[in-house]
Amino acid sequence: MVRWVRWLVAVVAAGVTFGMFLWLTRSVSWGWLPEGEAERWGVAAAFAAVVAGAVGAAVSWWAGREAPARQPQDGRSLRARVTDQARVDQAGGHRGRPGGPGRAAPRDVRLDADASGHGQIRQTGGDDYTSGPGTP
């Protein structure tokens, strides 16, 4: 679920809880409520606020617990979005013949792809010696 939707649910849940407990406290005759009308409203509002605060704390924890996506620390991220008849070919390491340049391939590569229509995506997290420049 999207983060803003979670927060919307949390705020609505706290508001509905407040209104429901305010109505419940006012409509049911409790022996512990004061006799005066203004005092009864004050106690009912305080009781509803405490209950709504507890519900709000629980759903706020739920809404805020979604961790952001972790990016590789020593790697790279390959993302591709294609539509129609487009083609994307990505490699996280060396491409072509083995024994290429002296750089080391990243240890952690995050791949993310989305294709629609007849689009094609080919992603390789490490070295790719099957296609590309230098392949016989």
PDB file of N, CA, C and O in Angstrom, residues 68-79 106-112 125:
ATOM      1  N   PRO A  68      12.018   2.609   3.490  1.00  0.00           N
ATOM      2  CA  PRO A  68      12.311   2.987   2.109  1.00  0.00           C
ATOM      3  C   PRO A  68      13.143   1.906   1.433  1.00  0.00           C
ATOM      4  O   PRO A  68      13.834   1.144   2.095  1.00  0.00           O
ATOM      5  N   ALA A  69      13.042   1.839   0.123  1.00  0.00           N
ATOM      6  CA  ALA A  69      13.785   0.828  -0.623  1.00  0.00           C
ATOM      7  C   ALA A  69      15.280   1.010  -0.405  1.00  0.00           C
ATOM      8  O   ALA A  69      15.800   2.121  -0.491  1.00  0.00           O
ATOM      9  N   ARG A  70      15.958  -0.087  -0.093  1.00  0.00           N
ATOM     10  CA  ARG A  70      17.395  -0.048   0.177  1.00  0.00           C
ATOM     11  C   ARG A  70      18.162  -0.070  -1.138  1.00  0.00           C
ATOM     12  O   ARG A  70      17.948  -0.928  -1.978  1.00  0.00           O
ATOM     13  N   GLN A  71      19.028   0.881  -1.306  1.00  0.00           N
ATOM     14  CA  GLN A  71      19.892   0.924  -2.475  1.00  0.00           C
ATOM     15  C   GLN A  71      21.177   0.167  -2.173  1.00  0.00           C
ATOM     16  O   GLN A  71      21.676   0.212  -1.053  1.00  0.00           O
ATOM     17  N   PRO A  72      21.734  -0.525  -3.163  1.00  0.00           N
ATOM     18  CA  PRO A  72      23.009  -1.211  -2.932  1.00  0.00           C
ATOM     19  C   PRO A  72      24.075  -0.215  -2.525  1.00  0.00           C
ATOM     20  O   PRO A  72      24.182   0.861  -3.104  1.00  0.00           O
ATOM     21  N   GLN A  73      24.873  -0.566  -1.508  1.00  0.00           N
ATOM     22  CA  GLN A  73      25.887   0.366  -1.016  1.00  0.00           C
ATOM     23  C   GLN A  73      27.104   0.421  -1.929  1.00  0.00           C
ATOM     24  O   GLN A  73      27.675   1.463  -2.146  1.00  0.00           O
ATOM     25  N   ASP A  74      27.530  -0.738  -2.421  1.00  0.00           N
ATOM     26  CA  ASP A  74      28.723  -0.728  -3.259  1.00  0.00           C
ATOM     27  C   ASP A  74      28.404  -1.204  -4.675  1.00  0.00           C
ATOM     28  O   ASP A  74      29.280  -1.557  -5.420  1.00  0.00           O
ATOM     29  N   GLY A  75      27.149  -1.193  -5.032  1.00  0.00           N
ATOM     30  CA  GLY A  75      26.745  -1.681  -6.345  1.00  0.00           C
ATOM     31  C   GLY A  75      26.105  -0.600  -7.161  1.00  0.00           C
ATOM     32  O   GLY A  75      26.372   0.574  -7.012  1.00  0.00           O
ATOM     33  N   ARG A  76      25.221  -1.027  -7.997  1.00  0.00           N
ATOM     34  CA  ARG A  76      24.521  -0.077  -8.844  1.00  0.00           C
ATOM     35  C   ARG A  76      23.098  -0.530  -9.033  1.00  0.00           C
ATOM     36  O   ARG A  76      22.747  -1.648  -8.714  1.00  0.00           O
ATOM     37  N   SER A  77      22.301   0.344  -9.570  1.00  0.00           N
ATOM     38  CA  SER A  77      20.905   0.053  -9.799  1.00  0.00           C
ATOM     39  C   SER A  77      20.630   0.154 -11.290  1.00  0.00           C
ATOM     40  O   SER A  77      20.968   1.159 -11.917  1.00  0.00           O
ATOM     41  N   LEU A  78      20.069  -0.911 -11.872  1.00  0.00           N
ATOM     42  CA  LEU A  78      19.702  -0.907 -13.283  1.00  0.00           C
ATOM     43  C   LEU A  78      18.197  -0.817 -13.387  1.00  0.00           C
ATOM     44  O   LEU A  78      17.481  -1.662 -12.859  1.00  0.00           O
ATOM     45  N   ARG A  79      17.713   0.219 -14.053  1.00  0.00           N
ATOM     46  CA  ARG A  79      16.276   0.392 -14.226  1.00  0.00           C
ATOM     47  C   ARG A  79      15.970   0.510 -15.709  1.00  0.00           C
ATOM     48  O   ARG A  79      16.711   1.154 -16.448  1.00  0.00           O
ATOM     49  N   PRO A 106      30.337  -5.080  -9.826  1.00  0.00           N
ATOM     50  CA  PRO A 106      29.749  -4.772  -8.522  1.00  0.00           C
ATOM     51  C   PRO A 106      29.236  -6.032  -7.843  1.00  0.00           C
ATOM     52  O   PRO A 106      28.808  -6.973  -8.501  1.00  0.00           O
ATOM     53  N   ARG A 107      29.311  -6.044  -6.510  1.00  0.00           N
ATOM     54  CA  ARG A 107      28.850  -7.205  -5.747  1.00  0.00           C
ATOM     55  C   ARG A 107      27.341  -7.228  -5.612  1.00  0.00           C
ATOM     56  O   ARG A 107      26.748  -8.273  -5.495  1.00  0.00           O
ATOM     57  N   ASP A 108      26.714  -6.083  -5.617  1.00  0.00           N
ATOM     58  CA  ASP A 108      25.273  -6.014  -5.390  1.00  0.00           C
ATOM     59  C   ASP A 108      24.642  -5.133  -6.459  1.00  0.00           C
ATOM     60  O   ASP A 108      24.920  -3.947  -6.528  1.00  0.00           O
ATOM     61  N   VAL A 109      23.800  -5.721  -7.294  1.00  0.00           N
ATOM     62  CA  VAL A 109      23.140  -4.986  -8.364  1.00  0.00           C
ATOM     63  C   VAL A 109      21.640  -5.129  -8.169  1.00  0.00           C
ATOM     64  O   VAL A 109      21.133  -6.227  -7.972  1.00  0.00           O
ATOM     65  N   ARG A 110      20.942  -4.019  -8.196  1.00  0.00           N
ATOM     66  CA  ARG A 110      19.484  -4.025  -8.069  1.00  0.00           C
ATOM     67  C   ARG A 110      18.892  -3.867  -9.458  1.00  0.00           C
ATOM     68  O   ARG A 110      19.194  -2.898 -10.153  1.00  0.00           O
ATOM     69  N   LEU A 111      18.051  -4.822  -9.861  1.00  0.00           N
ATOM     70  CA  LEU A 111      17.435  -4.802 -11.180  1.00  0.00           C
ATOM     71  C   LEU A 111      15.965  -4.442 -11.050  1.00  0.00           C
ATOM     72  O   LEU A 111      15.264  -4.995 -10.212  1.00  0.00           O
ATOM     73  N   ASP A 112      15.506  -3.530 -11.888  1.00  0.00           N
ATOM     74  CA  ASP A 112      14.115  -3.095 -11.874  1.00  0.00           C
ATOM     75  C   ASP A 112      13.693  -2.876 -13.319  1.00  0.00           C
ATOM     76  O   ASP A 112      14.315  -2.098 -14.033  1.00  0.00           O
ATOM     77  N   GLY A 125      22.925  -9.012 -14.036  1.00  0.00           N
ATOM     78  CA  GLY A 125      23.470  -8.401 -12.827  1.00  0.00           C
ATOM     79  C   GLY A 125      24.982  -8.387 -12.778  1.00  0.00           C
ATOM     80  O   GLY A 125      25.579  -7.544 -12.145  1.00  0.00           O
TER      81      GLY A 125
END
